[in-house]
Amino acid sequence: MDDAPTPVTRLLQNLDLASPDQAEELLQLVYAELRSLAAGYLRREQAAHTLQPTALVHEAYLRMVGARAIDWQGRAHFFGIAARSMRQILVDHARQRQSAKRGGGAQHVTIRTDLLGDDDHTCGILDLHEALERLSNLDQSTGQLVELRFFAGLTLDEAAAVVGVSRRKAAKDWSVARLWLSRELSRD
């Protein structure tokens, strides 16, 4: 793995998101990757979705810019935070639709996941969110690893670096987490 800092990491090291110039420079560097990430999320969802990738990226970026000062640790850390923000937006959106369902005719939102090694497996975004929360309560670093792999699309090496574990431990935890989640999501 190349240890040279990426342009994103170099910018994040001295970033002041209150500076419009730096916020704009960062957005230009990460926009295409964030949009690809958002498109991946929305592609996994089977039900018609009212959110578009561009809107998801913009809302996530605004949440990140408006958040408290974050001590950015690099590119992978940034995309991990972005993934968490997008996941939370999707969960909030699903909850709003579920609430509207009680008064309207909204569809149940499902998400296709290769997380479990089964291309045909689907689950509700809220079910997946709740299962990840239970996993994180049992083992926070494994929950974070799954979030980074599934929602941020990080490689095993990148996710291991963000979580602060060896690649070997990350691979073992990833394998265990997939089995655990498969069992948990089969119960729902």
Short mmCIF file of C-alpha atoms in Angstrom, two decimals:
data_model
loop_
_atom_site.label_atom_id
_atom_site.label_comp_id
_atom_site.label_asym_id
_atom_site.label_seq_id
_atom_site.Cartn_x
_atom_site.Cartn_y
_atom_site.Cartn_z
CA MET A 1 0.00 0.00 0.00
CA ASP A 2 1.34 3.41 -0.97
CA ASP A 3 1.95 5.55 2.12
CA ALA A 4 2.28 8.85 0.22
CA PRO A 5 -0.49 11.23 1.24
CA THR A 6 -3.13 11.76 -1.41
CA PRO A 7 -4.09 15.31 -2.47
CA VAL A 8 -7.24 14.91 -0.35
CA THR A 9 -5.19 13.91 2.71
CA ARG A 10 -2.79 16.84 2.19
CA LEU A 11 -5.69 19.28 1.97
CA LEU A 12 -7.47 17.76 4.98
CA GLN A 13 -4.38 18.12 7.18
CA ASN A 14 -4.79 21.91 7.34
CA LEU A 15 -8.41 22.21 6.39
CA ASP A 16 -10.63 24.98 7.63
CA LEU A 17 -14.10 24.31 6.26
CA ALA A 18 -15.14 27.75 7.44
CA SER A 19 -12.96 29.05 4.61
CA PRO A 20 -15.10 29.08 1.44
CA ASP A 21 -12.00 28.66 -0.74
CA GLN A 22 -10.83 25.54 1.10
CA ALA A 23 -14.34 24.07 1.25
CA GLU A 24 -14.67 24.62 -2.52
CA GLU A 25 -11.24 23.11 -3.21
CA LEU A 26 -12.10 20.04 -1.13
CA LEU A 27 -15.46 19.63 -2.84
CA GLN A 28 -13.80 19.72 -6.27
CA LEU A 29 -11.35 17.00 -5.19
CA VAL A 30 -13.91 14.64 -3.67
CA TYR A 31 -17.13 15.37 -5.57
CA ALA A 32 -16.84 12.64 -8.22
CA GLU A 33 -15.99 9.98 -5.64
CA LEU A 34 -18.77 11.10 -3.29
CA ARG A 35 -21.26 11.06 -6.17
CA SER A 36 -20.14 7.56 -7.15
CA LEU A 37 -20.59 6.48 -3.54
CA ALA A 38 -24.08 8.01 -3.41
CA ALA A 39 -25.05 6.41 -6.72
CA GLY A 40 -23.92 3.05 -5.31
CA TYR A 41 -26.14 3.47 -2.27
CA LEU A 42 -29.14 4.37 -4.31
CA ARG A 43 -28.52 1.63 -6.88
CA ARG A 44 -28.73 -0.96 -4.10
CA GLU A 45 -32.17 0.22 -3.11
CA GLN A 46 -34.88 -1.57 -5.03
CA ALA A 47 -37.84 0.68 -4.41
CA ALA A 48 -38.26 3.88 -6.34
CA HIS A 49 -36.28 6.48 -4.46
CA THR A 50 -37.00 10.17 -4.40
CA LEU A 51 -33.41 11.01 -3.49
CA GLN A 52 -30.95 11.47 -6.33
CA PRO A 53 -27.18 10.93 -5.95
CA THR A 54 -26.47 14.63 -6.40
CA ALA A 55 -28.93 15.57 -3.65
CA LEU A 56 -27.49 12.90 -1.34
CA VAL A 57 -23.94 14.20 -1.90
CA HIS A 58 -24.94 17.81 -1.32
CA GLU A 59 -26.88 17.04 1.85
CA ALA A 60 -24.04 14.91 3.23
CA TYR A 61 -21.44 17.55 2.38
CA LEU A 62 -23.50 20.29 4.02
CA ARG A 63 -23.82 18.18 7.16
CA MET A 64 -20.07 17.61 7.21
CA VAL A 65 -19.23 21.27 6.62
CA GLY A 66 -21.72 22.34 9.27
CA ALA A 67 -20.50 19.79 11.81
CA ARG A 68 -18.16 20.55 14.65
CA ALA A 69 -14.49 20.79 13.85
CA ILE A 70 -13.23 17.37 12.88
CA ASP A 71 -9.61 16.34 13.22
CA TRP A 72 -9.35 14.81 9.74
CA GLN A 73 -6.91 11.92 9.67
CA GLY A 74 -6.81 11.47 5.91
CA ARG A 75 -8.72 10.47 2.82
CA ALA A 76 -10.10 7.20 4.20
CA HIS A 77 -11.25 8.93 7.39
CA PHE A 78 -12.99 11.63 5.32
CA PHE A 79 -14.83 9.07 3.20
CA GLY A 80 -15.72 7.09 6.33
CA ILE A 81 -17.38 10.19 7.80
CA ALA A 82 -19.06 10.88 4.44
CA ALA A 83 -20.37 7.31 4.33
CA ARG A 84 -21.79 7.61 7.84
CA SER A 85 -23.46 10.88 6.92
CA MET A 86 -25.00 9.39 3.77
CA ARG A 87 -26.15 6.32 5.67
CA GLN A 88 -27.83 8.53 8.28
CA ILE A 89 -29.54 10.58 5.56
CA LEU A 90 -30.87 7.38 3.96
CA VAL A 91 -32.06 6.08 7.33
CA ASP A 92 -33.78 9.41 8.09
CA HIS A 93 -35.36 9.33 4.64
CA ALA A 94 -36.57 5.73 5.12
CA ARG A 95 -38.03 6.64 8.52
CA GLN A 96 -39.88 9.58 6.98
CA ARG A 97 -41.30 7.33 4.27
CA GLN A 98 -42.23 4.71 6.84
CA SER A 99 -44.01 7.39 8.83
CA ALA A 100 -45.76 8.59 5.68
CA LYS A 101 -46.73 4.98 4.94
CA ARG A 102 -48.96 5.00 7.98
CA GLY A 103 -50.91 7.82 6.39
CA GLY A 104 -50.18 7.16 2.74
CA GLY A 105 -49.22 4.31 0.45
CA ALA A 106 -45.43 4.44 0.47
CA GLN A 107 -43.51 1.31 -0.53
CA HIS A 108 -41.25 -0.60 1.83
CA VAL A 109 -37.70 0.43 0.99
CA THR A 110 -35.30 -2.43 0.53
CA ILE A 111 -31.63 -2.50 -0.21
CA ARG A 112 -29.79 -5.16 -2.17
CA THR A 113 -26.67 -6.18 -0.46
CA ASP A 114 -23.71 -8.21 -1.52
CA LEU A 115 -22.57 -7.70 2.05
CA LEU A 116 -23.76 -11.18 2.87
CA GLY A 117 -22.20 -12.79 -0.18
CA ASP A 118 -25.62 -13.35 -1.69
CA ASP A 119 -26.49 -11.12 -4.64
CA ASP A 120 -30.19 -11.85 -4.25
CA HIS A 121 -30.39 -10.91 -0.58
CA THR A 122 -32.45 -7.85 0.19
CA CYS A 123 -33.28 -6.15 3.42
CA GLY A 124 -34.80 -2.91 4.56
CA ILE A 125 -32.38 -0.03 5.07
CA LEU A 126 -33.78 0.38 8.58
CA ASP A 127 -33.26 -3.34 9.31
CA LEU A 128 -29.66 -3.09 8.09
CA HIS A 129 -29.10 0.10 10.11
CA GLU A 130 -30.48 -1.51 13.27
CA ALA A 131 -28.40 -4.67 12.75
CA LEU A 132 -25.27 -2.55 12.29
CA GLU A 133 -26.10 -0.65 15.47
CA ARG A 134 -26.42 -3.96 17.38
CA LEU A 135 -23.12 -5.14 15.90
CA SER A 136 -21.45 -1.86 16.87
CA ASN A 137 -22.76 -2.26 20.42
CA LEU A 138 -21.14 -5.70 20.56
CA ASP A 139 -17.91 -4.67 18.86
CA GLN A 140 -17.52 -1.05 17.83
CA SER A 141 -14.49 -1.58 15.58
CA THR A 142 -16.20 -4.40 13.65
CA GLY A 143 -19.30 -2.28 13.19
CA GLN A 144 -17.13 0.55 11.90
CA LEU A 145 -15.31 -1.86 9.60
CA VAL A 146 -18.60 -3.00 8.03
CA GLU A 147 -19.78 0.58 7.63
CA LEU A 148 -16.54 1.55 5.89
CA ARG A 149 -16.57 -1.49 3.60
CA PHE A 150 -20.26 -1.50 2.74
CA PHE A 151 -21.28 2.13 2.88
CA ALA A 152 -18.00 3.92 2.07
CA GLY A 153 -16.78 1.32 -0.40
CA LEU A 154 -13.32 1.28 1.14
CA THR A 155 -10.98 -1.59 0.45
CA LEU A 156 -10.08 -3.92 3.28
CA ASP A 157 -6.67 -2.21 3.57
CA GLU A 158 -8.23 1.27 3.71
CA ALA A 159 -10.86 0.23 6.24
CA ALA A 160 -8.26 -1.52 8.41
CA ALA A 161 -6.16 1.67 8.44
CA VAL A 162 -9.13 3.81 9.50
CA VAL A 163 -10.18 1.37 12.24
CA GLY A 164 -6.55 0.97 13.35
CA VAL A 165 -6.23 -2.79 13.03
CA SER A 166 -4.05 -5.04 10.90
CA ARG A 167 -5.29 -6.23 7.54
CA ARG A 168 -5.37 -9.78 8.87
CA LYS A 169 -7.60 -8.82 11.82
CA ALA A 170 -9.82 -6.76 9.54
CA ALA A 171 -10.24 -9.73 7.18
CA LYS A 172 -11.17 -12.00 10.08
CA ASP A 173 -13.58 -9.44 11.56
CA TRP A 174 -15.13 -8.82 8.12
CA SER A 175 -15.76 -12.53 7.69
CA VAL A 176 -17.31 -12.87 11.15
CA ALA A 177 -19.41 -9.74 10.66
CA ARG A 178 -20.85 -11.02 7.39
CA LEU A 179 -21.96 -14.26 9.06
CA TRP A 180 -23.34 -12.41 12.06
CA LEU A 181 -25.27 -9.96 9.88
CA SER A 182 -26.61 -12.77 7.70
CA ARG A 183 -28.06 -14.43 10.77
CA GLU A 184 -29.42 -11.17 12.19
CA LEU A 185 -31.04 -10.08 8.94
CA SER A 186 -32.57 -13.51 8.41
CA ARG A 187 -34.42 -13.12 11.70
CA ASP A 188 -36.06 -9.85 10.71
#
